[in-house]
């Protein structure tokens, strides 16, 4: 992977938080993954009627289509660990490529079997992006603004669901084959992310974890173009120190339910349970 080389003046900005212009662009482009997640999740609600009419499907077959994406998302979430090997940037762009291919495959499907496969394939990048996007944003953002910028991804993801409903409403007056446009338009934001990929450098933290210190500095210079060399060196030092602190033995699954991890585990699991039992999926689908 090549990182753009940038010359930085010695007397640049004195802190990273004073130079967030490029970082905000990077976070916005990365968040297009969650827009795709939201759109691909919500669009099936508005497309169901047209799919049933066009392909002459029964209710059970439509239910399989809806759940197929969730099956793929489960596989995708498990594949999120691949970002540790491939790198955050490469994994993010691979996800974007899948977000282009899978909706187009679904939109052009000649029969139910191909459509079912396309929706299952769509679920894989949905699952990966649910893990990867926030990880990427966290690793490129300084601690001082990490929380603020980390909120962009879920907001843009929810906007994707809203846009899918608006698209469905706008295409409702047209023929029953309009569902192909509804599904296929999901490729547009993913294609935009690929076209804007120059704004997605590899994360400095991952590069440092791979002992690629000079590339990590280049990545920071690409993200913060106005800061001085001393500021870049200071951020590298902080990241290295944080990596050393995090280099501890992993906690096994059963270890999460004991001692110091119990409270955090209960809160995390409880939030996810409440999200599901609230019935929000009834409205989404």
GROMACS .gro file of C-alpha atoms in nm:
model
  285
    1UNK     CA    1   0.000   0.000   0.000
    2UNK     CA    2   0.132   0.345  -0.088
    3UNK     CA    3   0.063   0.648   0.125
    4UNK     CA    4   0.076   0.996  -0.018
    5UNK     CA    5   0.395   1.176   0.084
    6UNK     CA    6   0.340   1.527   0.214
    7UNK     CA    7   0.598   1.783   0.320
    8UNK     CA    8   0.502   1.956   0.642
    9UNK     CA    9   0.656   2.284   0.757
   10UNK     CA   10   0.825   2.286   1.093
   11UNK     CA   11   0.608   2.575   1.212
   12UNK     CA   12   0.271   2.414   1.131
   13UNK     CA   13  -0.032   2.395   1.361
   14UNK     CA   14   0.057   2.303   1.716
   15UNK     CA   15  -0.211   2.039   1.777
   16UNK     CA   16  -0.412   1.790   1.572
   17UNK     CA   17  -0.748   1.926   1.687
   18UNK     CA   18  -0.673   2.259   1.516
   19UNK     CA   19  -0.649   2.088   1.176
   20UNK     CA   20  -0.956   1.869   1.128
   21UNK     CA   21  -1.055   1.965   0.774
   22UNK     CA   22  -0.910   1.662   0.599
   23UNK     CA   23  -1.000   1.432   0.888
   24UNK     CA   24  -1.366   1.530   0.855
   25UNK     CA   25  -1.356   1.446   0.485
   26UNK     CA   26  -1.202   1.109   0.569
   27UNK     CA   27  -1.469   1.034   0.831
   28UNK     CA   28  -1.747   1.139   0.591
   29UNK     CA   29  -1.618   0.910   0.315
   30UNK     CA   30  -1.571   0.621   0.559
   31UNK     CA   31  -1.926   0.673   0.688
   32UNK     CA   32  -2.065   0.603   0.340
   33UNK     CA   33  -2.029   0.237   0.441
   34UNK     CA   34  -2.290   0.282   0.712
   35UNK     CA   35  -2.512   0.470   0.465
   36UNK     CA   36  -2.496   0.161   0.244
   37UNK     CA   37  -2.570  -0.053   0.550
   38UNK     CA   38  -2.880   0.149   0.632
   39UNK     CA   39  -3.006   0.174   0.274
   40UNK     CA   40  -2.962  -0.196   0.196
   41UNK     CA   41  -3.130  -0.288   0.525
   42UNK     CA   42  -3.432  -0.063   0.478
   43UNK     CA   43  -3.494  -0.085   0.103
   44UNK     CA   44  -3.637  -0.436   0.120
   45UNK     CA   45  -3.938  -0.301   0.310
   46UNK     CA   46  -4.045  -0.082   0.018
   47UNK     CA   47  -3.946  -0.333  -0.249
   48UNK     CA   48  -4.133  -0.636  -0.111
   49UNK     CA   49  -4.463  -0.574  -0.288
   50UNK     CA   50  -4.301  -0.522  -0.627
   51UNK     CA   51  -4.082  -0.831  -0.585
   52UNK     CA   52  -4.383  -1.046  -0.495
   53UNK     CA   53  -4.576  -0.924  -0.798
   54UNK     CA   54  -4.289  -0.941  -1.046
   55UNK     CA   55  -4.150  -1.281  -0.945
   56UNK     CA   56  -4.486  -1.429  -0.832
   57UNK     CA   57  -4.365  -1.511  -0.481
   58UNK     CA   58  -4.552  -1.626  -0.172
   59UNK     CA   59  -4.514  -1.469   0.173
   60UNK     CA   60  -4.270  -1.738   0.285
   61UNK     CA   61  -4.034  -1.664  -0.004
   62UNK     CA   62  -4.039  -1.291   0.077
   63UNK     CA   63  -3.964  -1.369   0.441
   64UNK     CA   64  -3.664  -1.570   0.323
   65UNK     CA   65  -3.543  -1.270   0.121
   66UNK     CA   66  -3.564  -1.042   0.425
   67UNK     CA   67  -3.384  -1.285   0.654
   68UNK     CA   68  -3.120  -1.374   0.391
   69UNK     CA   69  -2.948  -1.039   0.440
   70UNK     CA   70  -2.940  -1.100   0.816
   71UNK     CA   71  -2.779  -1.438   0.757
   72UNK     CA   72  -2.516  -1.275   0.538
   73UNK     CA   73  -2.464  -1.003   0.799
   74UNK     CA   74  -2.389  -1.267   1.061
   75UNK     CA   75  -2.119  -1.410   0.835
   76UNK     CA   76  -1.991  -1.060   0.762
   77UNK     CA   77  -1.964  -0.968   1.130
   78UNK     CA   78  -1.753  -1.279   1.186
   79UNK     CA   79  -1.535  -1.176   0.890
   80UNK     CA   80  -1.466  -0.838   1.050
   81UNK     CA   81  -1.150  -0.983   1.201
   82UNK     CA   82  -1.002  -0.991   0.850
   83UNK     CA   83  -0.929  -0.619   0.892
   84UNK     CA   84  -0.652  -0.715   1.134
   85UNK     CA   85  -0.475  -0.894   0.849
   86UNK     CA   86  -0.576  -0.695   0.542
   87UNK     CA   87  -0.562  -0.355   0.707
   88UNK     CA   88  -0.852  -0.121   0.778
   89UNK     CA   89  -0.835   0.063   0.446
   90UNK     CA   90  -0.821  -0.246   0.226
   91UNK     CA   91  -1.103  -0.411   0.421
   92UNK     CA   92  -1.315  -0.095   0.392
   93UNK     CA   93  -1.266  -0.076   0.015
   94UNK     CA   94  -1.338  -0.448  -0.025
   95UNK     CA   95  -1.662  -0.390   0.163
   96UNK     CA   96  -1.747  -0.099  -0.068
   97UNK     CA   97  -1.685  -0.320  -0.372
   98UNK     CA   98  -1.927  -0.580  -0.233
   99UNK     CA   99  -2.180  -0.301  -0.172
  100UNK     CA  100  -2.155  -0.225  -0.547
  101UNK     CA  101  -2.169  -0.581  -0.679
  102UNK     CA  102  -2.436  -0.736  -0.456
  103UNK     CA  103  -2.717  -0.478  -0.508
  104UNK     CA  104  -2.656  -0.481  -0.884
  105UNK     CA  105  -2.673  -0.860  -0.883
  106UNK     CA  106  -3.001  -0.844  -0.694
  107UNK     CA  107  -3.144  -0.575  -0.922
  108UNK     CA  108  -3.059  -0.771  -1.237
  109UNK     CA  109  -3.163  -1.113  -1.103
  110UNK     CA  110  -3.376  -1.308  -1.353
  111UNK     CA  111  -3.533  -1.533  -1.089
  112UNK     CA  112  -3.587  -1.588  -0.719
  113UNK     CA  113  -3.276  -1.803  -0.664
  114UNK     CA  114  -3.038  -1.537  -0.796
  115UNK     CA  115  -3.219  -1.267  -0.598
  116UNK     CA  116  -3.193  -1.474  -0.280
  117UNK     CA  117  -2.820  -1.521  -0.339
  118UNK     CA  118  -2.778  -1.149  -0.411
  119UNK     CA  119  -2.953  -1.049  -0.088
  120UNK     CA  120  -2.744  -1.296   0.111
  121UNK     CA  121  -2.430  -1.155  -0.049
  122UNK     CA  122  -2.549  -0.803   0.038
  123UNK     CA  123  -2.564  -0.904   0.402
  124UNK     CA  124  -2.189  -0.977   0.414
  125UNK     CA  125  -2.074  -0.613   0.371
  126UNK     CA  126  -2.358  -0.508   0.603
  127UNK     CA  127  -2.207  -0.723   0.877
  128UNK     CA  128  -1.849  -0.619   0.804
  129UNK     CA  129  -1.927  -0.246   0.797
  130UNK     CA  130  -2.116  -0.267   1.127
  131UNK     CA  131  -1.783  -0.368   1.283
  132UNK     CA  132  -1.529  -0.194   1.063
  133UNK     CA  133  -1.653   0.160   1.002
  134UNK     CA  134  -1.650   0.274   1.365
  135UNK     CA  135  -1.318   0.097   1.416
  136UNK     CA  136  -1.166   0.290   1.125
  137UNK     CA  137  -1.305   0.624   1.245
  138UNK     CA  138  -1.183   0.559   1.599
  139UNK     CA  139  -0.831   0.482   1.481
  140UNK     CA  140  -0.793   0.789   1.258
  141UNK     CA  141  -0.943   1.036   1.508
  142UNK     CA  142  -0.749   1.202   1.792
  143UNK     CA  143  -0.891   1.135   2.139
  144UNK     CA  144  -1.002   1.496   2.178
  145UNK     CA  145  -1.261   1.469   1.897
  146UNK     CA  146  -1.309   1.093   1.871
  147UNK     CA  147  -1.652   1.089   2.034
  148UNK     CA  148  -1.784   1.373   1.819
  149UNK     CA  149  -1.663   1.222   1.492
  150UNK     CA  150  -1.762   0.871   1.599
  151UNK     CA  151  -2.125   0.986   1.600
  152UNK     CA  152  -2.119   1.051   1.227
  153UNK     CA  153  -2.136   0.685   1.124
  154UNK     CA  154  -2.456   0.586   1.310
  155UNK     CA  155  -2.625   0.913   1.205
  156UNK     CA  156  -2.537   0.858   0.838
  157UNK     CA  157  -2.641   0.492   0.869
  158UNK     CA  158  -2.984   0.595   0.998
  159UNK     CA  159  -3.002   0.848   0.715
  160UNK     CA  160  -2.950   0.558   0.476
  161UNK     CA  161  -3.264   0.389   0.612
  162UNK     CA  162  -3.458   0.715   0.572
  163UNK     CA  163  -3.338   0.763   0.214
  164UNK     CA  164  -3.442   0.405   0.129
  165UNK     CA  165  -3.797   0.487   0.242
  166UNK     CA  166  -3.799   0.811   0.041
  167UNK     CA  167  -3.677   0.627  -0.270
  168UNK     CA  168  -3.947   0.363  -0.224
  169UNK     CA  169  -4.212   0.632  -0.185
  170UNK     CA  170  -4.085   0.816  -0.493
  171UNK     CA  171  -4.091   0.504  -0.712
  172UNK     CA  172  -4.425   0.375  -0.582
  173UNK     CA  173  -4.632   0.521  -0.872
  174UNK     CA  174  -4.426   0.330  -1.128
  175UNK     CA  175  -4.458  -0.029  -1.245
  176UNK     CA  176  -4.397  -0.330  -1.023
  177UNK     CA  177  -4.048  -0.364  -1.175
  178UNK     CA  178  -3.944  -0.040  -1.003
  179UNK     CA  179  -3.810  -0.259  -0.722
  180UNK     CA  180  -3.506  -0.325  -0.940
  181UNK     CA  181  -3.423   0.046  -0.932
  182UNK     CA  182  -3.488   0.060  -0.559
  183UNK     CA  183  -3.241  -0.220  -0.493
  184UNK     CA  184  -2.987  -0.124  -0.760
  185UNK     CA  185  -2.952   0.239  -0.648
  186UNK     CA  186  -2.775   0.107  -0.337
  187UNK     CA  187  -2.463   0.075  -0.554
  188UNK     CA  188  -2.438   0.454  -0.600
  189UNK     CA  189  -2.303   0.555  -0.254
  190UNK     CA  190  -2.068   0.256  -0.254
  191UNK     CA  191  -1.932   0.355  -0.595
  192UNK     CA  192  -1.887   0.710  -0.462
  193UNK     CA  193  -1.684   0.574  -0.171
  194UNK     CA  194  -1.455   0.388  -0.411
  195UNK     CA  195  -1.411   0.700  -0.625
  196UNK     CA  196  -1.324   0.904  -0.313
  197UNK     CA  197  -1.091   0.639  -0.172
  198UNK     CA  198  -0.794   0.880  -0.191
  199UNK     CA  199  -0.943   1.032   0.125
  200UNK     CA  200  -0.912   0.699   0.308
  201UNK     CA  201  -0.552   0.647   0.424
  202UNK     CA  202  -0.459   0.342   0.627
  203UNK     CA  203  -0.500   0.408   0.999
  204UNK     CA  204  -0.179   0.508   1.181
  205UNK     CA  205  -0.260   0.274   1.468
  206UNK     CA  206  -0.282  -0.034   1.244
  207UNK     CA  207   0.040   0.060   1.066
  208UNK     CA  208   0.220   0.094   1.399
  209UNK     CA  209   0.083  -0.245   1.507
  210UNK     CA  210   0.251  -0.385   1.194
  211UNK     CA  211   0.582  -0.211   1.279
  212UNK     CA  212   0.546   0.031   0.987
  213UNK     CA  213   0.631   0.350   1.171
  214UNK     CA  214   0.729   0.569   0.876
  215UNK     CA  215   0.408   0.481   0.692
  216UNK     CA  216   0.214   0.565   1.008
  217UNK     CA  217   0.376   0.911   1.007
  218UNK     CA  218   0.288   0.956   0.640
  219UNK     CA  219  -0.071   0.859   0.717
  220UNK     CA  220  -0.088   1.120   0.995
  221UNK     CA  221   0.055   1.382   0.758
  222UNK     CA  222  -0.217   1.298   0.506
  223UNK     CA  223  -0.486   1.334   0.773
  224UNK     CA  224  -0.342   1.648   0.933
  225UNK     CA  225  -0.174   1.847   0.658
  226UNK     CA  226  -0.108   2.169   0.848
  227UNK     CA  227   0.050   2.039   1.168
  228UNK     CA  228   0.422   2.048   1.236
  229UNK     CA  229   0.660   1.754   1.257
  230UNK     CA  230   0.680   1.772   1.635
  231UNK     CA  231   0.304   1.727   1.661
  232UNK     CA  232   0.319   1.424   1.431
  233UNK     CA  233   0.601   1.272   1.636
  234UNK     CA  234   0.406   1.334   1.958
  235UNK     CA  235   0.097   1.160   1.821
  236UNK     CA  236   0.305   0.861   1.709
  237UNK     CA  237   0.452   0.840   2.060
  238UNK     CA  238   0.102   0.843   2.212
  239UNK     CA  239  -0.019   0.574   1.975
  240UNK     CA  240   0.282   0.354   2.048
  241UNK     CA  241   0.227   0.394   2.421
  242UNK     CA  242  -0.141   0.306   2.382
  243UNK     CA  243  -0.052  -0.003   2.179
  244UNK     CA  244   0.187  -0.115   2.453
  245UNK     CA  245  -0.086  -0.073   2.717
  246UNK     CA  246  -0.335  -0.268   2.506
  247UNK     CA  247  -0.089  -0.551   2.443
  248UNK     CA  248  -0.235  -0.771   2.718
  249UNK     CA  249  -0.369  -1.129   2.707
  250UNK     CA  250  -0.716  -1.160   2.556
  251UNK     CA  251  -1.011  -1.225   2.784
  252UNK     CA  252  -1.195  -1.548   2.706
  253UNK     CA  253  -1.571  -1.546   2.660
  254UNK     CA  254  -1.646  -1.690   3.003
  255UNK     CA  255  -1.403  -1.440   3.154
  256UNK     CA  256  -1.635  -1.158   3.047
  257UNK     CA  257  -1.890  -1.274   3.304
  258UNK     CA  258  -1.661  -1.256   3.603
  259UNK     CA  259  -1.477  -0.997   3.807
  260UNK     CA  260  -1.403  -0.655   3.662
  261UNK     CA  261  -1.564  -0.732   3.323
  262UNK     CA  262  -1.908  -0.837   3.451
  263UNK     CA  263  -2.069  -0.492   3.467
  264UNK     CA  264  -1.948  -0.383   3.123
  265UNK     CA  265  -2.062  -0.715   2.973
  266UNK     CA  266  -2.410  -0.683   3.126
  267UNK     CA  267  -2.448  -0.327   2.999
  268UNK     CA  268  -2.331  -0.415   2.647
  269UNK     CA  269  -2.550  -0.725   2.619
  270UNK     CA  270  -2.845  -0.546   2.781
  271UNK     CA  271  -2.836  -0.259   2.530
  272UNK     CA  272  -2.839  -0.504   2.238
  273UNK     CA  273  -3.123  -0.708   2.389
  274UNK     CA  274  -3.332  -0.395   2.449
  275UNK     CA  275  -3.268  -0.287   2.091
  276UNK     CA  276  -3.417  -0.612   1.962
  277UNK     CA  277  -3.710  -0.654   2.203
  278UNK     CA  278  -3.817  -0.293   2.140
  279UNK     CA  279  -3.964  -0.419   1.812
  280UNK     CA  280  -3.774  -0.171   1.592
  281UNK     CA  281  -3.726  -0.439   1.325
  282UNK     CA  282  -4.103  -0.444   1.270
  283UNK     CA  283  -4.085  -0.083   1.152
  284UNK     CA  284  -3.765  -0.124   0.950
  285UNK     CA  285  -3.890  -0.423   0.750
   0.00000   0.00000   0.00000
